[in-house]
mmCIF file of C-alpha atoms and ligand atoms in Angstrom:
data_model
loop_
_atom_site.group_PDB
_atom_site.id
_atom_site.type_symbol
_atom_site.label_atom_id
_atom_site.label_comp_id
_atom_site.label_asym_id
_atom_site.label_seq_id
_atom_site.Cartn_x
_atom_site.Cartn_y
_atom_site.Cartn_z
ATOM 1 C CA UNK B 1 35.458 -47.495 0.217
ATOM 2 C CA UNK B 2 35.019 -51.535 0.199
ATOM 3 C CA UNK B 3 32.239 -50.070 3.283
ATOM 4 C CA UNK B 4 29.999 -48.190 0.820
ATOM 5 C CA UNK B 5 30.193 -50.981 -2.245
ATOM 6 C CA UNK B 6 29.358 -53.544 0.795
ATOM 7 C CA UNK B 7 26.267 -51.207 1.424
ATOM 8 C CA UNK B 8 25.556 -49.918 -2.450
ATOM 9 C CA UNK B 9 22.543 -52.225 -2.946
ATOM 10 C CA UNK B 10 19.410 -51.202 -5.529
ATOM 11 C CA UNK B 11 16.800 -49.607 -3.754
ATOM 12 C CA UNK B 12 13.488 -49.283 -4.856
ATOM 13 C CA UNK B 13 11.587 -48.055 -2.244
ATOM 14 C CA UNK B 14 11.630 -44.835 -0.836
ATOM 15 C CA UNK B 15 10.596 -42.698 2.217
ATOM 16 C CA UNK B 16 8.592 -39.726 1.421
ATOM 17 C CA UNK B 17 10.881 -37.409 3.542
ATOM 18 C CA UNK B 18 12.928 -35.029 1.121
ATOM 19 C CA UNK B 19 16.464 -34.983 -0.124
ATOM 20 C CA UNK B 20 18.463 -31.832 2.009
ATOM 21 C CA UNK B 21 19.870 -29.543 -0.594
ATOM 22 C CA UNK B 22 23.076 -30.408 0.776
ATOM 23 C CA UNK B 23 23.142 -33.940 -0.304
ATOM 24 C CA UNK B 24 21.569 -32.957 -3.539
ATOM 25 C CA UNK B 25 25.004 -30.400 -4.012
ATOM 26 C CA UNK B 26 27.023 -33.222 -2.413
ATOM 27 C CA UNK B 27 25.468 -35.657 -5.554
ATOM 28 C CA UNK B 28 25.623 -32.904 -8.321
ATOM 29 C CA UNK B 29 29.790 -32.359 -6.786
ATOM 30 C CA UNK B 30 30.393 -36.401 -6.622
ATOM 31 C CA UNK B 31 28.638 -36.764 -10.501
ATOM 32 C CA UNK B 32 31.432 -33.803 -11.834
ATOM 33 C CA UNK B 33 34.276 -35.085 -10.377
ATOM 34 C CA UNK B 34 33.643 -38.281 -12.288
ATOM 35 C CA UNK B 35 36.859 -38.709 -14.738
ATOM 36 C CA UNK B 36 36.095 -38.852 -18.645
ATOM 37 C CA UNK B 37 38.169 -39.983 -21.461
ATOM 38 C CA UNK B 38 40.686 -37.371 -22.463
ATOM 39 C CA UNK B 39 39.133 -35.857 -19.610
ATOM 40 C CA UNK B 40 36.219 -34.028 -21.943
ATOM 41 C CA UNK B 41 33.698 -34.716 -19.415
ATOM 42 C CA UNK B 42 30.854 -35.680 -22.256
ATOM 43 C CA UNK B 43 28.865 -36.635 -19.343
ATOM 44 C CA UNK B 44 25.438 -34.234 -18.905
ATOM 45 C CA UNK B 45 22.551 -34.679 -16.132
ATOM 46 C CA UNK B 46 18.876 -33.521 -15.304
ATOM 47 C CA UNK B 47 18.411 -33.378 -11.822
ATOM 48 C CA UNK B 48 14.082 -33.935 -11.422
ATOM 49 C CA UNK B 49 12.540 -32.801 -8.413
ATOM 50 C CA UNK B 50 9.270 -32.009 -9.475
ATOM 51 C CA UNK B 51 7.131 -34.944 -8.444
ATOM 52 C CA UNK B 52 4.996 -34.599 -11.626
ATOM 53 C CA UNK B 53 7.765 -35.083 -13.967
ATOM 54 C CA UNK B 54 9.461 -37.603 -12.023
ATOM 55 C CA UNK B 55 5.535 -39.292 -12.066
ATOM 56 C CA UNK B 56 5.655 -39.476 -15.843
ATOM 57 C CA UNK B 57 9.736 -40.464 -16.140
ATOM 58 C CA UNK B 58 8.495 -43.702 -13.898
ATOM 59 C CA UNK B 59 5.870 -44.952 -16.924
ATOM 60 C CA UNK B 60 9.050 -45.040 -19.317
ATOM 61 C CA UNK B 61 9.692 -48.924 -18.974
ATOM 62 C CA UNK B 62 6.705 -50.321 -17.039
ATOM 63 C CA UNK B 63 7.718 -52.045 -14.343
ATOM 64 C CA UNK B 64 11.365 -52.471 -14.753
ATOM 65 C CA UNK B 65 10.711 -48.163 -13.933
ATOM 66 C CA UNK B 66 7.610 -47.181 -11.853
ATOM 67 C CA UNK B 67 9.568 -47.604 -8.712
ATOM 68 C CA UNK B 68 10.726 -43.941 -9.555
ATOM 69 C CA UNK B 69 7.267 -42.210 -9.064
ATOM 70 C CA UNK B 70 7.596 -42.870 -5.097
ATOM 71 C CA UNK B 71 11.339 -41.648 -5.383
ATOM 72 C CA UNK B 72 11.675 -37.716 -4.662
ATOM 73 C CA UNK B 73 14.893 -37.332 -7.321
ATOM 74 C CA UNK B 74 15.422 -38.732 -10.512
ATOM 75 C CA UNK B 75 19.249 -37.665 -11.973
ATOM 76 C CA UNK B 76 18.863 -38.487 -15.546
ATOM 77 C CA UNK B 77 22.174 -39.253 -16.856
ATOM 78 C CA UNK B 78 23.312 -38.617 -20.964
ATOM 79 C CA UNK B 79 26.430 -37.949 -22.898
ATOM 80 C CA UNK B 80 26.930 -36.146 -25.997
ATOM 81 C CA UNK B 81 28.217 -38.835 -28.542
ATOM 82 C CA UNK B 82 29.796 -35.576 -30.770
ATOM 83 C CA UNK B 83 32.058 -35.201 -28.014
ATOM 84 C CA UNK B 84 33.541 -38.937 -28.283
ATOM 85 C CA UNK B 85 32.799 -42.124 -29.318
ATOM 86 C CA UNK B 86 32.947 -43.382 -25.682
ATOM 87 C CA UNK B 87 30.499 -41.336 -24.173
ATOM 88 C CA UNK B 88 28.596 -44.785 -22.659
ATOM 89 C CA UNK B 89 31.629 -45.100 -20.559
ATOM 90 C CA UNK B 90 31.821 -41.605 -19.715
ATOM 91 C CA UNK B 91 28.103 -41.468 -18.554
ATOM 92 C CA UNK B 92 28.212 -44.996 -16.951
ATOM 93 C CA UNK B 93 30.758 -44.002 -14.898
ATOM 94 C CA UNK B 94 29.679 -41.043 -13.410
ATOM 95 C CA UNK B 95 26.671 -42.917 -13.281
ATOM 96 C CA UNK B 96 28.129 -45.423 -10.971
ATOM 97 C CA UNK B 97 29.993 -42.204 -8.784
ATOM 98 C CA UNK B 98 26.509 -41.091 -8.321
ATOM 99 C CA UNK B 99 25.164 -44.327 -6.776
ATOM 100 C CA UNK B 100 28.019 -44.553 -4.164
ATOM 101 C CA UNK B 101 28.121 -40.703 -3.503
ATOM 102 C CA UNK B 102 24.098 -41.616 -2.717
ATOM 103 C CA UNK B 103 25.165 -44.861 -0.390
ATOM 104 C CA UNK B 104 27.781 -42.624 1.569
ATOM 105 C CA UNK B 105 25.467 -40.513 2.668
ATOM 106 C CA UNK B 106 22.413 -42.580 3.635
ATOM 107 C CA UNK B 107 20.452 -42.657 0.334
ATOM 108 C CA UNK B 108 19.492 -45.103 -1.472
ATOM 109 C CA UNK B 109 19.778 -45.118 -5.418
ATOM 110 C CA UNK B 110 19.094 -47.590 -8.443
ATOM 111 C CA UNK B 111 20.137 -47.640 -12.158
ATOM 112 C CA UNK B 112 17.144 -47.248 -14.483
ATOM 113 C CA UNK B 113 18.358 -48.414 -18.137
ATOM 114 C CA UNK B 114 16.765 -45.727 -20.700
ATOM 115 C CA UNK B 115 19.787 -46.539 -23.727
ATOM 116 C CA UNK B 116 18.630 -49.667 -26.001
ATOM 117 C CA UNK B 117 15.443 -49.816 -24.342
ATOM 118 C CA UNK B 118 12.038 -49.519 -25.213
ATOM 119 C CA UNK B 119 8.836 -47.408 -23.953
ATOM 120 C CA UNK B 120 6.354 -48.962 -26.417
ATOM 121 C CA UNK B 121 6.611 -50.689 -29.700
ATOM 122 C CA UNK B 122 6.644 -47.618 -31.147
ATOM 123 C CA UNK B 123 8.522 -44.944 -29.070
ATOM 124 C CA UNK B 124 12.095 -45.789 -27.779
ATOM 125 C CA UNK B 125 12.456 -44.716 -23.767
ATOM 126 C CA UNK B 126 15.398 -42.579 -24.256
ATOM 127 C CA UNK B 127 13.057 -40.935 -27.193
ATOM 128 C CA UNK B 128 10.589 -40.906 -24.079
ATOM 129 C CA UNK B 129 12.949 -39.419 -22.197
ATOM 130 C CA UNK B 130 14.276 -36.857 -24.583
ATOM 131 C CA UNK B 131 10.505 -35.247 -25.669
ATOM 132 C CA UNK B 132 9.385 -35.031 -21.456
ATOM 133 C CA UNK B 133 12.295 -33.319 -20.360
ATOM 134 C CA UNK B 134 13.840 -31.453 -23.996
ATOM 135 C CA UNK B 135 16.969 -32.878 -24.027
ATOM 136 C CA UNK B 136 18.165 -32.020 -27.802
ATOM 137 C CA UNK B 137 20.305 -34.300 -30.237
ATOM 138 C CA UNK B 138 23.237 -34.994 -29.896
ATOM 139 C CA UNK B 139 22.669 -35.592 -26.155
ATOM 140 C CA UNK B 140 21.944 -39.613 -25.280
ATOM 141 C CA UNK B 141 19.962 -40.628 -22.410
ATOM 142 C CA UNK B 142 21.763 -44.021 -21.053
ATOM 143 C CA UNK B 143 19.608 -43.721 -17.874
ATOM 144 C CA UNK B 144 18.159 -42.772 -14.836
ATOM 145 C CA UNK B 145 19.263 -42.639 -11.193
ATOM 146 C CA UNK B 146 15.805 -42.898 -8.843
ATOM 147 C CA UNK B 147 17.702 -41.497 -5.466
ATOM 148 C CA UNK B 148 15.538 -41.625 -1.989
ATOM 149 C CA UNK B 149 15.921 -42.626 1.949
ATOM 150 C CA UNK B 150 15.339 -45.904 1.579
ATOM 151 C CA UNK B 151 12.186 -47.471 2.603
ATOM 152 C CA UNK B 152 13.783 -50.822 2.560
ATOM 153 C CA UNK B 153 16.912 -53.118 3.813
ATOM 154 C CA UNK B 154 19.213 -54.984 2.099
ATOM 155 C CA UNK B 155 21.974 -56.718 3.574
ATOM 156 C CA UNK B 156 25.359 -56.484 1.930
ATOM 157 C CA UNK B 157 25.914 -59.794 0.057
ATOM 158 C CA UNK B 158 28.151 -61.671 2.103
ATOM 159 C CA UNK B 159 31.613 -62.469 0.932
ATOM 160 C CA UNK B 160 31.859 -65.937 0.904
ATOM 161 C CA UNK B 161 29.027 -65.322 -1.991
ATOM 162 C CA UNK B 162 30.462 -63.510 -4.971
ATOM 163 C CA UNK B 163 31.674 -64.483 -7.508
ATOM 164 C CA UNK B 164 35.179 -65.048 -7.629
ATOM 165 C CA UNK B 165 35.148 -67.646 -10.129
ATOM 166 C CA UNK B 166 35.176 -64.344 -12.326
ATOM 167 C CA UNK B 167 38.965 -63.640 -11.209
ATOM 168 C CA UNK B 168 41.104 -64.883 -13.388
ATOM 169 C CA UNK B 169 45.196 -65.032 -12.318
ATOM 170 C CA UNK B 170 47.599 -64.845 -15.205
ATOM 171 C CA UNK B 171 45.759 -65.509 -18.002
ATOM 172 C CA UNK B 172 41.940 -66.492 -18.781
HETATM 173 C C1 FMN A 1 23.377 -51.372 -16.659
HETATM 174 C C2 FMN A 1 22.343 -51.584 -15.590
HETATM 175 C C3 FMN A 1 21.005 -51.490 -15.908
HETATM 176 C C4 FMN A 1 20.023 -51.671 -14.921
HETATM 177 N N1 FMN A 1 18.710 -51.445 -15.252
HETATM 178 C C5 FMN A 1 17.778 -51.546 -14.278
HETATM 179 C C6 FMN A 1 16.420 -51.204 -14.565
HETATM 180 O O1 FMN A 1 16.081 -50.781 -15.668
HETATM 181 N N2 FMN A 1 15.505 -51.339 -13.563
HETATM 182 C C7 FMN A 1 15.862 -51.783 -12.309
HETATM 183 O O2 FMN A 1 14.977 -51.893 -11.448
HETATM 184 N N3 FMN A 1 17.145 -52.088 -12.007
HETATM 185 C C8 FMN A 1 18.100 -51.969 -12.948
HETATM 186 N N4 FMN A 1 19.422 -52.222 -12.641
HETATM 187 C C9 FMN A 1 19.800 -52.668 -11.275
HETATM 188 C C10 FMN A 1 20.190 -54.152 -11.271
HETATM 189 O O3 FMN A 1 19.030 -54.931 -11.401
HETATM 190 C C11 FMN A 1 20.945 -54.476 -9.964
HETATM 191 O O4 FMN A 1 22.121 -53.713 -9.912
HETATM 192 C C12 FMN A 1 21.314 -55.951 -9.864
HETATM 193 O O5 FMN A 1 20.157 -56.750 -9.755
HETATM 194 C C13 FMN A 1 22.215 -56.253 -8.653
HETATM 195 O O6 FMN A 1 21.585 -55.868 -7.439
HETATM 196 P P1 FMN A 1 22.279 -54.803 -6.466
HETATM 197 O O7 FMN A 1 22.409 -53.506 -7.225
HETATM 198 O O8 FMN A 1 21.354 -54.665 -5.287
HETATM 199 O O9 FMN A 1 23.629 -55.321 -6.062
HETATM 200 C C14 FMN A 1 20.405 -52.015 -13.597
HETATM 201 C C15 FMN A 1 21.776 -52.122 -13.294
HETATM 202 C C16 FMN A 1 22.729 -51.893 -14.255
HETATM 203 C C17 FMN A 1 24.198 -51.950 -13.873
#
């Protein structure tokens, strides 16, 4: 495990080769065997493949998104916030399952933030989101997985570098 969160790093770049539809069954098996509160899995997901819609999810936050359009899957993650109040966690965390089910097996993934985001001063992304692809209410968009081979290298960060100033022992 401490392997693939030593390897997990954002990747933005992307070889054009294509996913196998193995890994792409290994990523939709990883995302629903992410847990849930009271286990009632509020979690939903998109899988894009066509490179046309994946073209136009990539212009919903400028740059902090148009990575996506070289990526050749987009997982769109939402929950349904009539299911439970904590459907962010729900969603982030099978968010997160996707990401390292992507790093075990040699792709490379990074988090595009749709929820409490905006597409223009007028449109909010995940209403962006919601109109391209017809995702109905009450389904939330929180965000977007861009999954490739990566086309770059990132080291792991070395140890001796995080932060452990965050631990706290005992109390604050
Ligand atoms: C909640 C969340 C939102 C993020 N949103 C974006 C985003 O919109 N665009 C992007 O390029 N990266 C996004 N990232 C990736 C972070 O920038 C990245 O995880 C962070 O810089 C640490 O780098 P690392 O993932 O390589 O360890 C997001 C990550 C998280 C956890």
């Amino acid at each position: 495990m401490l392997d693939i969160l030593r390897k997990r790093r954002s990747i933005r770049k992307y070889q054009e080769r294509p996913i196998e539809p193995e890994k792409i069954e290994t990523l939709k098996e990883g995302l629903l065997r992410s847990p849930s509160a009271k286990n009632l899995k509020s979690w939903e997901f998109v899988f894009v493949e066509n490179p046309e819609t994946i073209k136009k999810l990539a212009q919903v936050r400028g740059a902090s998104s148009s990575f996506l359009a070289g990526a050749p899957l987009a997982i769109v993650v939402m929950g349904n916030e009539q299911t439970t109040n904590v459907w962010v966690e729900d969603a982030s965390l099978a968010a997160m399952i996707g990401q390292l089910v992507a790093t075990s097996i040699g792709l490379g993934s990074c988090w595009i933030q749709i929820r409490n985001r905006d597409h223009s001063p007028e449109l909010s992304a995940e209403d962006y989101v919601r109109n391209l692809l017809g995702i109905p209410e009450p389904y939330r968009v929180l965000c977007i997985l861009a999954v490739g081979y990566p086309a770059e290298e990132k080291k792991p960060i070395p140890k001796g570098e995080l932060p452990y100033n965050k631990i706290h022992l005992e109390k604050f």
